[in-house]
Short mmCIF file of C-alpha atoms and ligand atoms in Angstrom, two decimals:
data_model
loop_
_atom_site.label_atom_id
_atom_site.label_comp_id
_atom_site.label_asym_id
_atom_site.label_seq_id
_atom_site.Cartn_x
_atom_site.Cartn_y
_atom_site.Cartn_z
CA MET A 1 5.10 21.99 -19.63
CA TRP A 2 8.17 23.37 -18.18
CA GLN A 3 11.56 25.13 -19.50
CA ALA A 4 13.89 24.62 -16.09
CA GLU A 5 12.19 23.07 -12.91
CA VAL A 6 13.32 22.53 -9.44
CA ARG A 7 12.31 19.33 -8.50
CA VAL A 8 11.88 18.82 -4.68
CA ASP A 9 10.72 15.07 -2.82
CA LEU A 10 9.40 15.84 0.72
CA ASP A 11 8.68 12.42 0.70
CA ALA A 12 12.32 11.75 0.47
CA ILE A 13 12.43 14.98 2.95
CA ARG A 14 10.12 13.15 5.53
CA ALA A 15 12.05 9.50 5.37
CA ASN A 16 15.46 11.50 5.74
CA VAL A 17 14.09 12.79 8.66
CA ALA A 18 12.33 9.82 10.16
CA HIS A 19 16.01 8.13 9.32
CA LEU A 20 17.97 10.32 11.85
CA ALA A 21 15.20 10.84 14.72
CA ALA A 22 15.44 6.65 15.01
CA GLY A 23 19.37 6.38 14.90
CA THR A 24 18.76 9.15 18.05
CA SER A 25 17.25 9.08 21.34
CA ALA A 26 17.73 13.39 21.04
CA GLU A 27 14.76 15.17 19.56
CA VAL A 28 15.58 16.74 16.48
CA MET A 29 15.93 20.20 15.34
CA ALA A 30 15.64 20.55 11.40
CA VAL A 31 18.09 23.52 9.62
CA VAL A 32 15.88 25.18 7.42
CA LYS A 33 17.81 28.29 6.90
CA SER A 34 18.51 29.94 3.39
CA ASP A 35 15.14 28.39 1.82
CA GLY A 36 15.32 24.65 3.55
CA TYR A 37 19.19 24.83 1.43
CA GLY A 38 17.42 25.88 -1.88
CA HIS A 39 14.22 23.21 -1.21
CA GLY A 40 11.79 25.54 0.42
CA MET A 41 12.09 26.60 3.80
CA VAL A 42 8.32 26.38 4.34
CA ALA A 43 7.57 23.63 2.84
CA SER A 44 10.55 21.79 3.94
CA ALA A 45 9.79 22.33 7.32
CA ARG A 46 6.64 21.03 7.54
CA ALA A 47 7.77 17.32 6.24
CA ALA A 48 10.23 17.57 8.54
CA LEU A 49 8.21 17.88 10.82
CA ASP A 50 5.99 14.84 9.62
CA GLY A 51 8.90 12.79 9.82
CA GLY A 52 9.58 13.18 13.47
CA ALA A 53 11.34 16.70 13.84
CA THR A 54 10.06 18.92 16.48
CA TRP A 55 12.28 21.79 16.75
CA LEU A 56 13.17 24.04 13.29
CA GLY A 57 16.50 26.39 13.08
CA VAL A 58 17.13 29.13 11.16
CA ALA A 59 20.09 31.84 10.89
CA SER A 60 17.63 34.94 10.84
CA MET A 61 14.58 36.40 12.80
CA THR A 62 13.27 37.24 9.42
CA GLU A 63 13.07 33.44 8.39
CA ALA A 64 11.64 32.45 12.22
CA ILE A 65 8.91 35.07 11.67
CA THR A 66 8.23 33.95 8.02
CA LEU A 67 7.73 30.41 9.62
CA ARG A 68 5.27 31.27 12.07
CA GLU A 69 3.85 33.49 9.17
CA HIS A 70 2.95 29.92 7.67
CA GLY A 71 0.90 29.09 10.60
CA LEU A 72 4.07 26.48 12.17
CA THR A 73 3.84 26.20 15.55
CA ALA A 74 6.97 23.84 16.89
CA PRO A 75 10.20 25.81 18.76
CA ILE A 76 11.57 27.82 16.66
CA LEU A 77 15.69 29.15 16.92
CA ALA A 78 17.09 32.10 15.60
CA TRP A 79 20.93 32.18 15.62
CA LEU A 80 22.17 34.90 13.69
CA ILE A 81 21.22 38.41 15.74
CA VAL A 82 22.89 41.58 14.36
CA PRO A 83 22.18 44.41 17.18
CA GLY A 84 19.46 46.98 16.86
CA LEU A 85 16.54 43.97 15.13
CA PRO A 86 12.91 44.83 16.62
CA LEU A 87 13.45 41.63 18.84
CA HIS A 88 10.33 42.20 20.32
CA ASP A 89 8.61 40.82 17.27
CA ALA A 90 10.83 37.92 17.68
CA VAL A 91 9.48 37.51 21.72
CA ALA A 92 5.84 38.04 20.90
CA ALA A 93 6.06 35.61 17.93
CA ASP A 94 8.02 32.97 20.05
CA ILE A 95 11.24 32.66 18.45
CA ASP A 96 14.23 31.13 20.84
CA LEU A 97 17.08 33.24 19.92
CA SER A 98 20.36 33.00 20.61
CA VAL A 99 22.34 34.83 23.06
CA ALA A 100 26.34 34.79 23.50
CA THR A 101 27.26 38.63 24.50
CA LEU A 102 26.25 40.60 27.34
CA GLY A 103 24.98 43.35 24.95
CA LEU A 104 22.00 41.40 22.59
CA LEU A 105 21.42 39.68 25.86
CA ASP A 106 20.19 43.60 27.34
CA GLU A 107 18.54 43.82 24.09
CA VAL A 108 16.58 40.46 24.87
CA ILE A 109 15.63 41.73 28.38
CA VAL A 110 14.56 45.04 26.81
CA ALA A 111 12.04 42.88 24.05
CA ALA A 112 10.97 41.55 27.16
CA GLU A 113 9.79 43.41 28.70
CA ARG A 114 8.25 45.30 25.88
CA ALA A 115 6.33 42.14 24.51
CA GLU A 116 4.78 41.70 27.46
CA ARG A 117 5.92 38.12 27.56
CA VAL A 118 9.31 36.03 29.09
CA ALA A 119 11.71 36.13 26.12
CA ARG A 120 13.38 32.34 24.82
CA VAL A 121 17.01 32.08 24.82
CA HIS A 122 19.89 29.51 23.54
CA LEU A 123 23.11 31.08 25.37
CA LYS A 124 26.01 30.16 22.66
CA ILE A 125 29.77 29.13 23.73
CA ASP A 126 32.64 29.22 21.10
CA THR A 127 33.64 25.95 21.72
CA GLY A 128 36.61 26.73 18.98
CA MET A 129 34.80 27.28 15.36
CA THR A 130 35.72 31.32 15.86
CA ARG A 131 32.56 32.06 14.78
CA GLY A 132 29.31 32.77 16.69
CA GLY A 133 29.49 32.05 20.55
CA ALA A 134 31.44 33.57 23.52
CA THR A 135 34.63 33.21 24.06
CA PRO A 136 35.55 30.99 27.52
CA GLU A 137 36.94 34.15 28.94
CA GLU A 138 33.34 35.67 28.61
CA TRP A 139 31.09 32.59 29.50
CA PRO A 140 31.11 33.58 33.23
CA VAL A 141 30.07 36.21 33.01
CA LEU A 142 27.56 36.14 30.68
CA LEU A 143 25.61 33.34 32.73
CA GLU A 144 26.56 35.37 35.72
CA ALA A 145 23.69 38.28 33.97
CA ALA A 146 21.25 35.54 32.03
CA ALA A 147 20.75 33.52 35.20
CA LYS A 148 19.99 37.12 36.97
CA ALA A 149 17.75 38.01 34.27
CA GLN A 150 16.33 34.82 34.35
CA SER A 151 15.57 34.69 38.10
CA ASP A 152 13.62 37.98 37.40
CA GLY A 153 11.34 36.73 35.65
CA LEU A 154 12.86 38.36 32.50
CA ILE A 155 14.26 35.21 30.06
CA ASP A 156 13.64 31.54 30.04
CA VAL A 157 17.35 30.16 28.89
CA VAL A 158 15.78 26.95 26.83
CA GLY A 159 19.12 26.41 25.75
CA ILE A 160 23.21 25.59 25.50
CA TRP A 161 24.64 25.07 22.92
CA SER A 162 27.72 25.15 20.25
CA HIS A 163 28.53 24.72 16.86
CA PHE A 164 31.69 22.21 15.63
CA SER A 165 33.87 23.02 12.94
CA CYS A 166 34.93 20.26 11.72
CA ALA A 167 32.99 16.76 12.79
CA ASP A 168 32.97 16.18 8.45
CA THR A 169 36.39 15.12 9.38
CA PRO A 170 35.85 11.94 11.33
CA GLY A 171 38.87 11.69 13.82
CA HIS A 172 39.58 15.51 13.57
CA PRO A 173 41.46 16.38 16.56
CA SER A 174 39.36 19.52 17.39
CA VAL A 175 35.84 17.34 17.61
CA ASP A 176 36.88 15.97 20.66
CA ALA A 177 38.50 19.09 21.89
CA GLN A 178 35.62 20.97 21.15
CA LEU A 179 33.40 18.59 23.11
CA ALA A 180 35.39 18.73 26.20
CA ALA A 181 35.21 22.81 25.25
CA PHE A 182 31.60 21.87 25.91
CA HIS A 183 31.59 20.16 28.48
CA THR A 184 33.29 22.41 30.39
CA GLY A 185 31.13 25.38 29.49
CA LEU A 186 27.96 23.44 30.87
CA GLU A 187 29.59 22.49 34.70
CA VAL A 188 30.32 25.82 33.87
CA ALA A 189 27.09 27.25 33.35
CA GLY A 190 25.99 24.36 36.04
CA ARG A 191 28.08 26.39 38.89
CA PHE A 192 24.86 29.49 37.82
CA GLY A 193 22.49 27.54 38.20
CA VAL A 194 21.48 27.47 34.76
CA THR A 195 20.71 24.09 33.57
CA PRO A 196 18.85 24.03 30.89
CA ARG A 197 16.23 21.12 29.03
CA TYR A 198 18.55 21.20 25.67
CA ARG A 199 22.48 21.12 25.27
CA HIS A 200 22.94 20.96 21.74
CA ILE A 201 26.24 21.25 19.24
CA ALA A 202 25.49 18.54 17.29
CA ASN A 203 24.97 19.23 12.86
CA SER A 204 24.74 16.54 10.38
CA ALA A 205 28.04 15.55 10.50
CA ALA A 206 27.65 14.68 14.63
CA LEU A 207 24.82 13.29 14.29
CA LEU A 208 26.08 10.75 11.56
CA THR A 209 29.63 10.23 13.57
CA ARG A 210 29.67 10.78 16.74
CA PRO A 211 26.68 9.23 19.00
CA ASP A 212 28.38 11.16 21.81
CA THR A 213 27.59 14.66 20.44
CA HIS A 214 23.76 14.28 21.04
CA PHE A 215 23.02 15.91 23.86
CA ASP A 216 19.33 16.41 23.82
CA LEU A 217 18.63 18.26 20.35
CA VAL A 218 20.41 17.56 17.53
CA ARG A 219 20.62 20.29 14.10
CA PRO A 220 20.34 18.40 11.05
CA GLY A 221 20.71 20.46 7.91
CA ILE A 222 22.33 18.45 4.53
CA ALA A 223 21.66 15.27 5.48
CA ILE A 224 17.63 16.32 5.87
CA TYR A 225 17.97 16.84 2.50
CA GLY A 226 19.35 13.31 1.53
CA LEU A 227 22.97 14.37 1.25
CA SER A 228 26.07 12.77 3.31
CA PRO A 229 28.25 15.43 5.27
CA MET A 230 30.63 13.49 4.96
CA GLY A 231 30.65 12.69 0.89
CA GLY A 232 29.40 9.07 -0.71
CA ARG A 233 26.20 8.25 0.20
CA VAL A 234 24.61 7.32 3.81
CA ASP A 235 21.97 4.33 3.83
CA GLY A 236 18.82 5.67 4.74
CA LEU A 237 19.15 9.05 3.14
CA ARG A 238 17.71 10.17 -0.05
CA PRO A 239 18.68 13.31 -1.67
CA ALA A 240 15.55 14.96 -2.17
CA MET A 241 15.94 17.92 -5.08
CA THR A 242 16.52 17.52 -8.73
CA ALA A 243 17.33 20.34 -11.31
CA ARG A 244 16.77 19.65 -15.05
CA ALA A 245 15.94 21.75 -17.77
CA ARG A 246 14.93 20.96 -21.31
CA VAL A 247 17.23 21.87 -24.80
CA MET A 248 15.89 24.82 -26.29
CA ILE A 249 17.26 24.51 -29.80
CA ALA A 250 20.01 21.09 -30.82
CA LYS A 251 21.77 22.14 -33.62
CA ARG A 252 24.59 20.71 -36.19
CA VAL A 253 28.01 22.92 -36.42
CA PRO A 254 30.59 22.18 -38.50
CA ALA A 255 34.05 20.71 -36.15
CA GLY A 256 36.01 24.06 -35.35
CA SER A 257 33.42 25.65 -34.21
CA GLY A 258 33.56 28.15 -31.04
CA VAL A 259 31.38 27.86 -28.26
CA SER A 260 30.38 30.31 -25.83
CA TYR A 261 31.65 33.54 -24.81
CA GLY A 262 35.37 33.23 -25.65
CA HIS A 263 35.68 30.45 -27.10
CA THR A 264 37.20 28.34 -24.47
CA TYR A 265 35.78 25.24 -26.27
CA ILE A 266 36.01 24.14 -29.89
CA THR A 267 33.90 21.34 -31.39
CA PRO A 268 36.67 18.63 -32.30
CA ALA A 269 34.06 17.27 -34.60
CA GLU A 270 31.16 18.06 -36.19
CA SER A 271 28.87 17.37 -34.07
CA THR A 272 25.10 18.31 -31.68
CA ILE A 273 25.03 21.39 -29.66
CA ALA A 274 22.11 21.62 -27.61
CA VAL A 275 21.81 24.50 -25.85
CA VAL A 276 19.55 24.26 -22.58
CA PRO A 277 17.76 27.16 -20.63
CA ILE A 278 19.38 27.71 -17.76
CA GLY A 279 22.63 29.70 -16.31
CA TYR A 280 24.25 31.11 -13.90
CA ALA A 281 22.08 33.44 -12.25
CA ASP A 282 19.46 30.12 -12.18
CA GLY A 283 22.06 28.66 -9.61
CA VAL A 284 24.36 26.58 -11.87
CA PRO A 285 28.10 27.83 -11.59
CA ARG A 286 30.04 29.11 -14.09
CA HIS A 287 32.81 27.35 -12.50
CA GLY A 288 30.98 24.49 -14.14
CA SER A 289 32.32 25.73 -17.42
CA ASN A 290 33.96 23.44 -19.54
CA GLY A 291 33.48 20.55 -17.09
CA GLY A 292 30.36 21.05 -15.31
CA PRO A 293 28.20 17.33 -15.76
CA VAL A 294 24.23 16.52 -16.85
CA LEU A 295 23.03 14.01 -17.87
CA ILE A 296 21.59 14.17 -21.80
CA GLY A 297 20.30 11.43 -24.52
CA GLY A 298 21.26 8.99 -21.85
CA GLN A 299 24.73 10.01 -21.66
CA VAL A 300 26.61 12.34 -18.96
CA ARG A 301 28.55 14.61 -21.29
CA PRO A 302 30.45 18.14 -19.53
CA ILE A 303 29.28 21.33 -20.13
CA ALA A 304 30.84 23.18 -22.80
CA GLY A 305 32.20 26.32 -23.32
CA ARG A 306 31.46 29.21 -20.12
CA VAL A 307 27.85 29.08 -18.82
CA CYS A 308 26.44 32.44 -19.53
CA MET A 309 23.57 33.84 -17.35
CA ASP A 310 20.73 31.54 -18.38
CA GLN A 311 22.30 29.26 -20.56
CA PHE A 312 24.82 26.85 -21.57
CA MET A 313 25.30 24.59 -24.69
CA VAL A 314 26.19 20.79 -24.61
CA ASP A 315 28.45 18.80 -27.15
CA CYS A 316 26.19 15.58 -27.80
CA GLY A 317 28.04 14.07 -30.23
CA ASP A 318 26.45 12.10 -32.78
CA ASP A 319 23.95 11.14 -30.56
CA PRO A 320 20.13 11.55 -31.20
CA VAL A 321 19.52 14.86 -29.26
CA GLN A 322 16.65 16.50 -29.97
CA ALA A 323 14.51 20.24 -28.99
CA GLY A 324 12.91 19.73 -25.67
CA ASP A 325 15.62 16.40 -24.65
CA THR A 326 15.43 16.67 -20.85
CA VAL A 327 18.72 17.62 -19.17
CA THR A 328 19.31 16.72 -16.10
CA LEU A 329 22.01 18.64 -14.05
CA PHE A 330 21.52 16.87 -10.56
CA GLY A 331 19.06 14.06 -8.84
CA PRO A 332 19.27 11.36 -6.78
CA GLY A 333 21.24 9.48 -9.27
CA ASP A 334 18.36 6.46 -10.08
CA ASP A 335 18.60 7.40 -14.03
CA GLY A 336 22.45 7.83 -13.62
CA GLU A 337 22.10 11.76 -13.31
CA PRO A 338 25.29 13.34 -11.61
CA THR A 339 24.35 13.30 -8.30
CA VAL A 340 24.46 16.97 -5.83
CA GLU A 341 28.15 15.92 -4.93
CA ASP A 342 29.67 15.14 -8.38
CA TRP A 343 28.73 18.83 -9.26
CA ALA A 344 30.33 19.93 -5.89
CA ASP A 345 33.22 17.79 -6.67
CA ALA A 346 33.50 19.80 -10.54
CA VAL A 347 33.37 22.96 -9.43
CA GLY A 348 35.63 22.39 -6.31
CA THR A 349 33.07 23.61 -3.69
CA ILE A 350 30.33 21.27 -0.83
CA SER A 351 26.91 20.28 -1.68
CA TRP A 352 25.57 22.52 0.70
CA GLU A 353 26.79 26.06 -1.52
CA ILE A 354 25.52 23.46 -4.82
CA LEU A 355 22.41 22.91 -3.66
CA ALA A 356 21.59 26.78 -2.21
CA ARG A 357 22.73 28.26 -4.81
CA PHE A 358 19.87 26.14 -6.61
CA GLY A 359 17.01 28.50 -4.63
CA SER A 360 16.12 30.74 -7.01
CA ALA A 361 13.73 32.98 -8.11
CA ARG A 362 13.67 32.67 -11.90
CA VAL A 363 13.30 28.25 -11.94
CA PRO A 364 9.84 26.83 -10.74
CA ARG A 365 10.24 24.95 -7.03
CA VAL A 366 7.68 21.75 -7.94
CA PHE A 367 6.88 20.14 -5.03
CA ASP A 368 6.06 16.23 -5.27
CA GLY A 369 4.80 14.96 -1.96
CA LEU A 370 2.93 17.84 -0.82
CA ARG A 371 0.10 17.16 1.42
CA PRO A 372 -3.13 18.84 0.53
CA GLU A 373 -3.06 20.34 4.28
CA ALA A 374 0.12 21.84 3.92
CA GLY A 375 -0.94 24.41 2.21
CA VAL A 376 2.05 26.14 0.59
C1 PLP B 401 23.85 25.20 8.61
C2 PLP B 401 24.14 25.06 10.80
C3 PLP B 401 23.38 23.46 10.69
C4 PLP B 401 23.55 22.52 9.81
O1 PLP B 401 24.58 21.68 9.37
P1 PLP B 401 24.69 20.71 8.56
O2 PLP B 401 26.01 20.46 8.68
O3 PLP B 401 23.86 21.29 6.68
O4 PLP B 401 24.15 19.60 9.17
C5 PLP B 401 23.58 23.26 12.32
N1 PLP B 401 23.95 24.13 13.23
C6 PLP B 401 23.90 25.66 13.50
C7 PLP B 401 24.62 26.20 14.13
C8 PLP B 401 23.90 25.94 11.17
O5 PLP B 401 24.81 27.27 11.24
#
C-alpha cells in the first residue's frame, strides 16, 4: 500500500535513448544530473546506457563519483567545478572534467600529478550563453596552456564543447551565431594542435531540431526522460515519470467553506473536498495553488486553495470520490491525467523544473522495468 509515490518507467528511458541514438550518427551522452532530473541518477544512467548511450553527463564532481561508486564504468563528464575541490579524487576515478580557465587547468594539472594519472579534460568555450566557458578572448590563452600540458603528458584533451542558450526556440538567431562561434573556436584550437576526438554542443533541443549541431557527441537531458524541450509531444519519446498520491479524507462540506491557508478558495456549493497527502515539500509547486491540475475520480480538476507543505485539497463537486482513491498529478497522459508540461504551464515554469522538484526524499520512488542485475 502506498500513500504517495513517484513512479519511474525505466523502459521508457531505455526506449527514448534508443530513439534519440537512432536519429544521429553522434554518440549520446545521457545527462543524469540533479538525480536524473528527479528520476534517480543511477537507475536512469543504467537505463540510458542500456538504450545505447555511451557517455554520462553530470553537473558536479560528487555526482560523477557517486556514479563510479555504483559501478558505472562509462565515460563521465562533470562540468561544474569551483576552485579548491579535491580534483585528484575525480582524476583517480577517471572522470572527465570541464575546464574553462587557466586557474582550473592548473588545479587539474596538480591533481593529475597527485593522482599519478593523465587527467581527461574537455575545454569549454562560451559561444554566447554567458554562463560557463572561456570567452573568445581567453580561448587562445587556454588552448596554449592546455596544449603544453598535453604535450607534457599531464592531461588528455578529450573534448571541446559549448552549450546553447536558445535551441528550444527553433529559428532563434543565436543558434546560428553560437554554432558559428563554435566552429571558429574549433579552428583556433586546430591552430594550437588541439584536435580532440569529441566536439559537442547539442542539448535535447539541438539534437531534435538541428542535425548540423551534433558533431561527435550529443548531450540530451530532458528528451531522455520523454519530454520535448520545445513543448508538445515528440513522436518516439514517452514521459518516464508519474507522480501520484491517494486521497486521505473525502468529506462533504457546505457551500461557503473556506479551504486551506488564507481561505483563497471558498466552496461555491455543497461539495466533496478531497484531502491529498503530498505538498510543496514533496515537489508540488506552491504556485499550483488554485489551479494545478490533477486527475481524480476520472476527471481533471484544479487544486482548491493553497498547496500546503504536506498536503493539498481538491473540490470534487458531487463526484463519488472516496478516501483511498488515486490522485494523479502527472504522467504520460495515457489515462487522461495531466502531463508534466500541463503542470509547467499551470505554474509558469518549464518541465525541467517540475521533474527536478519531484526527486524529494519523502515520496518513495518506485521503478518499473528495473533489471535485477542493475543492483540499485
Ligand atoms: C542540463 C544540460 C544539458 C541537457 O539539457 P537538456 O535541455 O535537458 O537536454 C546538456 N548540457 C549541459 C551543459 C547541461 O547543463
